[in-house]
PDB file of C-alpha atoms in Angstrom:
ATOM      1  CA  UNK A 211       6.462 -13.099 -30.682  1.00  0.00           C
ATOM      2  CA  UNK A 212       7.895  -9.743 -31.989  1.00  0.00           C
ATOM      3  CA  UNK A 213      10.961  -9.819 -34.599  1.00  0.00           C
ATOM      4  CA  UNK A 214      12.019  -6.396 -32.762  1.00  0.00           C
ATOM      5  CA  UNK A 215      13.058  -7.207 -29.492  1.00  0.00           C
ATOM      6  CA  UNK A 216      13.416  -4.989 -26.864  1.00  0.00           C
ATOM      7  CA  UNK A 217      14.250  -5.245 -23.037  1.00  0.00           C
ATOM      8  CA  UNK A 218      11.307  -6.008 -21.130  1.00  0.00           C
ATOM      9  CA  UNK A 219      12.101  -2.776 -18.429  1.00  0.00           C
ATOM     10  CA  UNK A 220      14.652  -0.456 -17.513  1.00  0.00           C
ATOM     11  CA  UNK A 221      14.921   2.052 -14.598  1.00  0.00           C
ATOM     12  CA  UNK A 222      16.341   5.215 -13.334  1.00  0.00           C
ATOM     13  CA  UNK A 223      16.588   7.667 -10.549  1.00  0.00           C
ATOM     14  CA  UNK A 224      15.341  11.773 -11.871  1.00  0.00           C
ATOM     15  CA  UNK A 225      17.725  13.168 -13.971  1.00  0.00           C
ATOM     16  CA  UNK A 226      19.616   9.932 -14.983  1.00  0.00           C
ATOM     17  CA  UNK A 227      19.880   8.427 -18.798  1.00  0.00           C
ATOM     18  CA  UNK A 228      18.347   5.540 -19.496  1.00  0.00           C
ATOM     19  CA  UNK A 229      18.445   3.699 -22.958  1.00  0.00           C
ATOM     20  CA  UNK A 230      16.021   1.088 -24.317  1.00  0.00           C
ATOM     21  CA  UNK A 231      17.620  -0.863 -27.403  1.00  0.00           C
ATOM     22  CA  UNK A 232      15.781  -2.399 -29.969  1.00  0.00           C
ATOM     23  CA  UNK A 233      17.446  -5.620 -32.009  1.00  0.00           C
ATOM     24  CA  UNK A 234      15.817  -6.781 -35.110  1.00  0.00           C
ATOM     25  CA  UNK A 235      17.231  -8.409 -38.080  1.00  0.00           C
ATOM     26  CA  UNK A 236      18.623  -8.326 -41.657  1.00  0.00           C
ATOM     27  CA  UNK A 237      14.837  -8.579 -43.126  1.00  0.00           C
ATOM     28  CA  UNK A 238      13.697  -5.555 -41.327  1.00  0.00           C
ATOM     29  CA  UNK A 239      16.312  -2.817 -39.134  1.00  0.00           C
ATOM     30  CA  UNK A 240      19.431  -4.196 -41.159  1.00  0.00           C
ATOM     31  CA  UNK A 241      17.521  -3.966 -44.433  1.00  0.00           C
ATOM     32  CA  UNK A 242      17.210  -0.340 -44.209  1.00  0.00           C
ATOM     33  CA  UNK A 243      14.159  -0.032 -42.882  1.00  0.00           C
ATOM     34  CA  UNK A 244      13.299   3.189 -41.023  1.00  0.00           C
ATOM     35  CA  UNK A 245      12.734   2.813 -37.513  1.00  0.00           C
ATOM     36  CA  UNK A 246      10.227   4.689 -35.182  1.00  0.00           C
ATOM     37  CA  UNK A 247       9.284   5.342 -31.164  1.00  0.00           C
ATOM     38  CA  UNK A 248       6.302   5.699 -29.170  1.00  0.00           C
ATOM     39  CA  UNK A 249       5.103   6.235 -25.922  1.00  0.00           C
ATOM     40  CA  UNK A 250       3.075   4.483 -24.200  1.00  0.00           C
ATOM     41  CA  UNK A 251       0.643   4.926 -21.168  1.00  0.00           C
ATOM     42  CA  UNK A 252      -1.717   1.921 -21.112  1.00  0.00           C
ATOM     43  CA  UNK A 253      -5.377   3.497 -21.595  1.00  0.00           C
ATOM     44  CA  UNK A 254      -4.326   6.873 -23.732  1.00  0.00           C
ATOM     45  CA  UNK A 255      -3.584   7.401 -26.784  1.00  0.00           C
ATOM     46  CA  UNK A 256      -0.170   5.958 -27.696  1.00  0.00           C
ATOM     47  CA  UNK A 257       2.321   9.067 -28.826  1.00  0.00           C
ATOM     48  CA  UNK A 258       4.766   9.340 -31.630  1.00  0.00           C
ATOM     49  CA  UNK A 259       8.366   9.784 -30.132  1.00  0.00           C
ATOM     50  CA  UNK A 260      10.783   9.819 -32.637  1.00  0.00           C
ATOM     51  CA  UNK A 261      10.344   8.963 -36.641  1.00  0.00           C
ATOM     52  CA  UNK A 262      12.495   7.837 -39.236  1.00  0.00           C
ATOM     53  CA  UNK A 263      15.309   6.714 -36.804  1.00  0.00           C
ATOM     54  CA  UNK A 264      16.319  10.027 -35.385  1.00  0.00           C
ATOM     55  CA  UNK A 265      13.698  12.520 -35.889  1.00  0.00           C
ATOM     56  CA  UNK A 266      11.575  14.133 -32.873  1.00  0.00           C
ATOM     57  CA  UNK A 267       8.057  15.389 -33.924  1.00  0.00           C
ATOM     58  CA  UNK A 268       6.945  19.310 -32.879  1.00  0.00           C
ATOM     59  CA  UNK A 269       6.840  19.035 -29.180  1.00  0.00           C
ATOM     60  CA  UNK A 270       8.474  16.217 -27.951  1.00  0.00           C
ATOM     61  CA  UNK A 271      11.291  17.079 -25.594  1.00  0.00           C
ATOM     62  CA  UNK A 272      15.128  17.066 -26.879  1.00  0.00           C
ATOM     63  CA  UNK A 273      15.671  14.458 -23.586  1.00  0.00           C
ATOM     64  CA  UNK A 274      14.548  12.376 -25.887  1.00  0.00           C
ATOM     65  CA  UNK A 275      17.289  10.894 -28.725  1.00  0.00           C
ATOM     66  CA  UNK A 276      17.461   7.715 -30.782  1.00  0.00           C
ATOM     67  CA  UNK A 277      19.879   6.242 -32.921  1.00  0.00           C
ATOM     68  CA  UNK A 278      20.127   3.324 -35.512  1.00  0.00           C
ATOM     69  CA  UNK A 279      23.196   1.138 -36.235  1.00  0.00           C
ATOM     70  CA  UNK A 280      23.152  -2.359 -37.990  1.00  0.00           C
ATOM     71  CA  UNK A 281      20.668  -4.276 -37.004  1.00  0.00           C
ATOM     72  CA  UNK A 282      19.690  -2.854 -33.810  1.00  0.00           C
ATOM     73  CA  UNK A 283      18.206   0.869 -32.823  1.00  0.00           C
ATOM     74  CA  UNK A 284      18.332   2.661 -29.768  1.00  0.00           C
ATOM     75  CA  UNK A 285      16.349   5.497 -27.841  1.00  0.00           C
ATOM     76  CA  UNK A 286      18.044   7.713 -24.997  1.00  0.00           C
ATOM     77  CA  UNK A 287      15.729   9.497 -22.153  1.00  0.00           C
ATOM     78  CA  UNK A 288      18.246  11.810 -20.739  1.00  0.00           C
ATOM     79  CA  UNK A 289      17.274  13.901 -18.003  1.00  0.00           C
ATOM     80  CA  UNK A 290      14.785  11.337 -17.003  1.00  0.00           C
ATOM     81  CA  UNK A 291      11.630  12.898 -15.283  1.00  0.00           C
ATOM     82  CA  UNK A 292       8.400  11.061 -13.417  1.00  0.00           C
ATOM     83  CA  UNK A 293       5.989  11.564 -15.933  1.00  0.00           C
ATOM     84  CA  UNK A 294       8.746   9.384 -18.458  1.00  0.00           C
ATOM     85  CA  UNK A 295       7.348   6.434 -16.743  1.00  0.00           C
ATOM     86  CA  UNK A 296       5.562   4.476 -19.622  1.00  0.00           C
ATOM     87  CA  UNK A 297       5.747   1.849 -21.960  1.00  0.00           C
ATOM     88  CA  UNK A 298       7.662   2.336 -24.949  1.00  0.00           C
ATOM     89  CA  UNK A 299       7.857   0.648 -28.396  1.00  0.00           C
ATOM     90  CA  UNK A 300      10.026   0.602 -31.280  1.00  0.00           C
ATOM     91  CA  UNK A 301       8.460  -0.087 -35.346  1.00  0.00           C
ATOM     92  CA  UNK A 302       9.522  -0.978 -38.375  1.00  0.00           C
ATOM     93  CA  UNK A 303       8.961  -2.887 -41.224  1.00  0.00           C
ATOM     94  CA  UNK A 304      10.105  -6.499 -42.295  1.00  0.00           C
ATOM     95  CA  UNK A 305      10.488  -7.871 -45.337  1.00  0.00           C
ATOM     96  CA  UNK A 306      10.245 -11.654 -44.607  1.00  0.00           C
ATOM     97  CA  UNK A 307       6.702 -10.979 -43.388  1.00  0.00           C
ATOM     98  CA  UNK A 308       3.616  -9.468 -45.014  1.00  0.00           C
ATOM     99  CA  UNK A 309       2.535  -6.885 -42.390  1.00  0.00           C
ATOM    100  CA  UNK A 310       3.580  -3.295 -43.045  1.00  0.00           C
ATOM    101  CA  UNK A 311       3.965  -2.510 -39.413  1.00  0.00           C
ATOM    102  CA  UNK A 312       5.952  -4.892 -36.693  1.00  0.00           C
ATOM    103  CA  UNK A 313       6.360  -3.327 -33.397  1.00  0.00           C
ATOM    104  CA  UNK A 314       8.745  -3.969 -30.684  1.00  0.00           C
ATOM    105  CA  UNK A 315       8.334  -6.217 -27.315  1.00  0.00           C
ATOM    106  CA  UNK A 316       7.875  -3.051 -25.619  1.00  0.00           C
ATOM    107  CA  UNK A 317       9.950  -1.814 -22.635  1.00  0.00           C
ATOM    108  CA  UNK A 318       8.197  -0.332 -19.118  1.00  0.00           C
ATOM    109  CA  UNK A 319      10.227   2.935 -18.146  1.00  0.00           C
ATOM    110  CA  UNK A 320      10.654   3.076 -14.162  1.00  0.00           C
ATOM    111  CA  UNK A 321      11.449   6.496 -12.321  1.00  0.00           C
ATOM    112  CA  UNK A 322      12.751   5.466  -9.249  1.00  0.00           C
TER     113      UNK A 322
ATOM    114  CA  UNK B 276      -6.544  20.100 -34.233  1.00  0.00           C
ATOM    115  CA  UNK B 277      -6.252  16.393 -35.498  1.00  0.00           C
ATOM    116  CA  UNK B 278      -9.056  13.871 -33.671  1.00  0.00           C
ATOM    117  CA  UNK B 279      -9.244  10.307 -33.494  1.00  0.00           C
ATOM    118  CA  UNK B 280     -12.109   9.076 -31.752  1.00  0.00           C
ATOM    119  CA  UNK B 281     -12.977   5.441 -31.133  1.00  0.00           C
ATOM    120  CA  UNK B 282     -16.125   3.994 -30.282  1.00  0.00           C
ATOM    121  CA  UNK B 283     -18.402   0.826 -30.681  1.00  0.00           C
ATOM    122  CA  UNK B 284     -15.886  -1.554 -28.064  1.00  0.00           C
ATOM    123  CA  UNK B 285     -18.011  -3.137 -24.551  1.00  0.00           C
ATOM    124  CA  UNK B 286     -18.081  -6.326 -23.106  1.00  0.00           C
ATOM    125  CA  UNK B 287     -19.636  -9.240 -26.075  1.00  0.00           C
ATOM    126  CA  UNK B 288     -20.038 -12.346 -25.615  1.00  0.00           C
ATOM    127  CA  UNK B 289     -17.271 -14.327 -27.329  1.00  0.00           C
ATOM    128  CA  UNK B 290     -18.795 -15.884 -31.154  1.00  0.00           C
ATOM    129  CA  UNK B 291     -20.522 -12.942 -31.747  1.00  0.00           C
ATOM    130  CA  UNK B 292     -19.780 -10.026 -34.026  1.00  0.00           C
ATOM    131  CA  UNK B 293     -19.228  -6.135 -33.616  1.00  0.00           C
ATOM    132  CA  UNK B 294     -17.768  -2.834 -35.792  1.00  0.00           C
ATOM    133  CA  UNK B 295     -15.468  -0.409 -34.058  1.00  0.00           C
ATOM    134  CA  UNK B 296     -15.565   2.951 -35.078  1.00  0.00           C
ATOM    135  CA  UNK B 297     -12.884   5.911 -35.876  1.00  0.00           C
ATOM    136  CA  UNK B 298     -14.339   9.472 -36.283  1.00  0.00           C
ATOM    137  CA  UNK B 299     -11.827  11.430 -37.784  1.00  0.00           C
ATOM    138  CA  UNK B 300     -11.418  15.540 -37.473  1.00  0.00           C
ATOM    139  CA  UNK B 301      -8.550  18.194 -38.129  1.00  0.00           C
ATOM    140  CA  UNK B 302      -6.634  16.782 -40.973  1.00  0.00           C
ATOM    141  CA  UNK B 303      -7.960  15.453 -44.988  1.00  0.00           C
ATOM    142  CA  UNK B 304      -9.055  12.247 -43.701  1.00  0.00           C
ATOM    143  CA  UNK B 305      -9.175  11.341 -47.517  1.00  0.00           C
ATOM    144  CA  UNK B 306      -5.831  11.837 -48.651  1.00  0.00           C
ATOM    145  CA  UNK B 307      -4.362   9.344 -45.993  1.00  0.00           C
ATOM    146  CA  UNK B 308      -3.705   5.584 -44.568  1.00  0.00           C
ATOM    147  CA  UNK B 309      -5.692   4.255 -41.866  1.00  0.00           C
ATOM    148  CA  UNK B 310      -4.720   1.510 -39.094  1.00  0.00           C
ATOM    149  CA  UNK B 311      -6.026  -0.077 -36.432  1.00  0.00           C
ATOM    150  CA  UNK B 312      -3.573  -1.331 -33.623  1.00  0.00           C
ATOM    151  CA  UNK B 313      -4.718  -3.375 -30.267  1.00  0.00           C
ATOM    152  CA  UNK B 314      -3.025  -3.519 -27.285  1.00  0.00           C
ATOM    153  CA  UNK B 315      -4.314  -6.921 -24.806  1.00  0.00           C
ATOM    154  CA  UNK B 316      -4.066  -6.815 -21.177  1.00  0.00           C
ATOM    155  CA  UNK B 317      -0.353  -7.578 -19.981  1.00  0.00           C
ATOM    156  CA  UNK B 318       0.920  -7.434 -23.953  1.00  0.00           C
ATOM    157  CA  UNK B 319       2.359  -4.984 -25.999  1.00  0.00           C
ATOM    158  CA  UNK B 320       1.375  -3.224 -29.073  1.00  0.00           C
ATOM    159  CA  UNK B 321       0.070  -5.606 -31.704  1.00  0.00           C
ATOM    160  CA  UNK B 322      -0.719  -3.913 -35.080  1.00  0.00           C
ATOM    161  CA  UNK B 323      -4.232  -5.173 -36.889  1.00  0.00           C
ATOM    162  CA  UNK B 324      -4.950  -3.631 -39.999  1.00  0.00           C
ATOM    163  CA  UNK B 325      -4.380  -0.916 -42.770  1.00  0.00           C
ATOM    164  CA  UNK B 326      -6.430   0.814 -45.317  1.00  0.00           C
ATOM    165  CA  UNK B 327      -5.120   2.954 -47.907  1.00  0.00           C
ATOM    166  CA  UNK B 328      -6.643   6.279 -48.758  1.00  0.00           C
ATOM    167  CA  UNK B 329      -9.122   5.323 -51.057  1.00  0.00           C
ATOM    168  CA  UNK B 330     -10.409   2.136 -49.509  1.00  0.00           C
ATOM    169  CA  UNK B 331      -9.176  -0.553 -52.323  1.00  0.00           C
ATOM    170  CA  UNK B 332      -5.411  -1.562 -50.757  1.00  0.00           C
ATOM    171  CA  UNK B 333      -5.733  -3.228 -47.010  1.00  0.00           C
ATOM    172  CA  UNK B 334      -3.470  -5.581 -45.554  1.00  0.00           C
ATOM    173  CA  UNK B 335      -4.459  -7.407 -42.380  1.00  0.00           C
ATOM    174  CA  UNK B 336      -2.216  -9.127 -39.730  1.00  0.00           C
ATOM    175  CA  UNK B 337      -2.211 -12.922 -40.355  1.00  0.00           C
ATOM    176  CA  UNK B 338      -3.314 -13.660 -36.810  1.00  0.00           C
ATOM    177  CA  UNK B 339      -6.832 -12.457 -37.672  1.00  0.00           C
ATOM    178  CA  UNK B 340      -7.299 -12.699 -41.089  1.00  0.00           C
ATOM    179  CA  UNK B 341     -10.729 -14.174 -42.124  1.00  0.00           C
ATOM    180  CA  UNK B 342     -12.115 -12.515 -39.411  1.00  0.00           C
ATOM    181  CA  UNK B 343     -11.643  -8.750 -38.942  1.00  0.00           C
ATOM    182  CA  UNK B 344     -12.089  -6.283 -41.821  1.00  0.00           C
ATOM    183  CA  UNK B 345     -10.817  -2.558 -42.131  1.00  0.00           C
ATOM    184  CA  UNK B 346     -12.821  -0.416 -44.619  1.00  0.00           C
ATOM    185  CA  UNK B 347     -13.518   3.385 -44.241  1.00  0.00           C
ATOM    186  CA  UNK B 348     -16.206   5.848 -45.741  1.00  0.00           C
ATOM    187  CA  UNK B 349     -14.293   8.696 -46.653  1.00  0.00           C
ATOM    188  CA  UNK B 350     -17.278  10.784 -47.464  1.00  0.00           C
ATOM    189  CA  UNK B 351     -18.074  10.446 -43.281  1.00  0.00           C
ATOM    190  CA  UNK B 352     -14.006  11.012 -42.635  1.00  0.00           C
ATOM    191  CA  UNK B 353     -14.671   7.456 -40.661  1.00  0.00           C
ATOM    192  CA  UNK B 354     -12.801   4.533 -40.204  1.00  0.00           C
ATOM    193  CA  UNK B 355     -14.100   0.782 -39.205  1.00  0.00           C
ATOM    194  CA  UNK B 356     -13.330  -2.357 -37.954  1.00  0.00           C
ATOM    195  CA  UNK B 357     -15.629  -5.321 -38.613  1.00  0.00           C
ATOM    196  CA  UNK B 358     -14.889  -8.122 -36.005  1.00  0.00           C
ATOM    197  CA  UNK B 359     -16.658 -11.678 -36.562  1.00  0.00           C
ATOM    198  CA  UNK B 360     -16.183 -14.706 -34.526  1.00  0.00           C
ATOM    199  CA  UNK B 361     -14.947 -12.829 -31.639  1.00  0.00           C
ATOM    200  CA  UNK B 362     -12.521 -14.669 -29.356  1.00  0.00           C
ATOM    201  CA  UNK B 363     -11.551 -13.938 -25.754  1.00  0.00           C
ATOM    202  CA  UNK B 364      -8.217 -13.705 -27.414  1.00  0.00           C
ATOM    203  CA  UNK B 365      -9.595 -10.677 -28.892  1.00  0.00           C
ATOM    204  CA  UNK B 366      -9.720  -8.525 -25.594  1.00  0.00           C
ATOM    205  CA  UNK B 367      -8.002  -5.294 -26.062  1.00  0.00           C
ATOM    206  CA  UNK B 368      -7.776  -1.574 -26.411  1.00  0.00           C
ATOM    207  CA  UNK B 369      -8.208  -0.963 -30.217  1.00  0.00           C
ATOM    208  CA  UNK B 370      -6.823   2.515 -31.477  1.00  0.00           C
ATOM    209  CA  UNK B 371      -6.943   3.828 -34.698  1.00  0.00           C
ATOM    210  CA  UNK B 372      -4.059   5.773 -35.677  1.00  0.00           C
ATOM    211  CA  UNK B 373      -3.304   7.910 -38.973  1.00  0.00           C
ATOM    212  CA  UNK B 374      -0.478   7.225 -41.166  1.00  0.00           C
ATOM    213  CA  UNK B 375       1.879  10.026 -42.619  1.00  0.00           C
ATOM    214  CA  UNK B 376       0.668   8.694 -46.832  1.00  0.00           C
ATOM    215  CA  UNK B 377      -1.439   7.014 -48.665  1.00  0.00           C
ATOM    216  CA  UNK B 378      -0.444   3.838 -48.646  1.00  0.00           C
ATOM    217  CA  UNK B 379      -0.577   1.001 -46.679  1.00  0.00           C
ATOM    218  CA  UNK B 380       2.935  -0.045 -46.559  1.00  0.00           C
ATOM    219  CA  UNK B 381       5.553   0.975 -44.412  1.00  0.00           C
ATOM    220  CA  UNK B 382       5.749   4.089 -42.547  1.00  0.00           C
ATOM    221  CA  UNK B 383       4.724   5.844 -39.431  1.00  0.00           C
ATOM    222  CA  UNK B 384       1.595   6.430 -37.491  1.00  0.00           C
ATOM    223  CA  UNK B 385       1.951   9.722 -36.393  1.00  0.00           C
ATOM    224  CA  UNK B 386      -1.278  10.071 -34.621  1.00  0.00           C
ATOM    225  CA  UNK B 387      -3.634   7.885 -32.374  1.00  0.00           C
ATOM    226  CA  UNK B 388      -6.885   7.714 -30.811  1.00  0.00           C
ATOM    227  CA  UNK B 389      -7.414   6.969 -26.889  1.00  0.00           C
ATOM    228  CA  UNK B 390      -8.728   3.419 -28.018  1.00  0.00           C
ATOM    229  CA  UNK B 391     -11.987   1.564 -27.017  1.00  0.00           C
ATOM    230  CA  UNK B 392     -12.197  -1.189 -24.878  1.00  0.00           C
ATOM    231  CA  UNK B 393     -13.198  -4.677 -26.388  1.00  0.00           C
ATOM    232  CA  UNK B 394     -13.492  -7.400 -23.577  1.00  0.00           C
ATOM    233  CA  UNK B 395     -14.767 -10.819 -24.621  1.00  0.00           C
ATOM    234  CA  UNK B 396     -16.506 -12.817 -22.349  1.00  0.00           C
ATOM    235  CA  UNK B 397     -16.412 -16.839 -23.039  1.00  0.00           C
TER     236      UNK B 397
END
């Protein structure tokens, strides 16, 4: 089981907001620790959303927005559109164990 | 163009052993961290392993320690995972995916592979 917990799906109708949250801990997203986004479609390659809590990589659409507060982090798909629907996962680091890289639960994106 | 390309997965009969492969193009495979993450049917993303750049820091999760090892071979910009004592536990898309330094700790992975399918039979 995941220190980074996320819900396990959310949905939304085209062009709605939808927000995924991501709760951790004071050993890993209260500690400081930077926390990241991917994308998700089961059989490709997983995609870097977001990066060092708020940061979108070259190419990745401005629908997409995260946030960190305490021990928790959030991303935002505004404007949602069909091909949204994936998996997503938060990542971070934790201090209480020895792996460098935790992921989130995960969180299945619907478009309705 | 950066290029992560696994091979080496298949069906295996659980108990026995197998190496995955990551061929590397597009960016100085050399100067940077290496992982391996898995992804089993029905679960999420489960990270495996890390190398650093020059091959002499890893770190490996706990849940397969003793049994998988990550090494790389810089001078053939390829990454590998050495599976022993395979389990059907073990089932999964593994994808290698780059880090942003050259270290193993902390970070991003800012690009991935499309992953090769491991299934264990029992």
């Amino acid at each position: 089981q995941s220190v980074l917990t996320q819900p396990p799906s959310v949905s939304g109708a085209p062009g709605r907001r939808v927000t995924i949250s991501c709760t951790g801990s004071n050993s890993n997203i209260g500690a400081g620790h930077d926390v990241h986004w991917y994308q998700h479609l089961p059989g490709t390659a997983p995609k870097l959303l977001i990066y060092s809590n708020t940061n979108r990589p070259s190419g990745v659409p401005d629908r997409f927005s995260a946030s960190k507060s305490g021990t928790s982090a959030s991303l935002a798909i505004t404007g949602l559109q069909t091909e949204d629907e994936a998996d997503y996962y938060c990542q971070s680091y934790d201090s209480s164990l020895t792996s460098p890289f935790v992921f989130g639960t995960g969180t299945r994106v619907t478009v309705l | 163009e950066v290029q992560l390309v696994e091979s080496g997965g298949g069906l295996i009969q659980s108990g026995r052993s197998l190496r995955l492969s990551c061929a590397a193009s597009g960016f100085a495979f050399e100067n940077y961290a290496m992982h391996w993450v898995r992804r089993a049917p029905e679960k999420g993303l489960e990270w495996v392993s890390s190398i650093n750049s020059n091959g002499f820091s890893v770190a490996t999760a706990h849940s397969v320690k003793g049994r998988f090892t990550i090494s790389r071979d810089n001078a053939k910009n390829t990454l590998y995972l050495q599976i022993n004592g395979l389990g059907v536990e073990d089932t999964a898309f593994y994808y290698c995916a780059k880090g942003t330094n050259d270290v193993v700790e902390a970070g991003f992975l800012d690009y991935w592979g499309q992953g090769t399918l491991l299934s264990v039979s029992s």
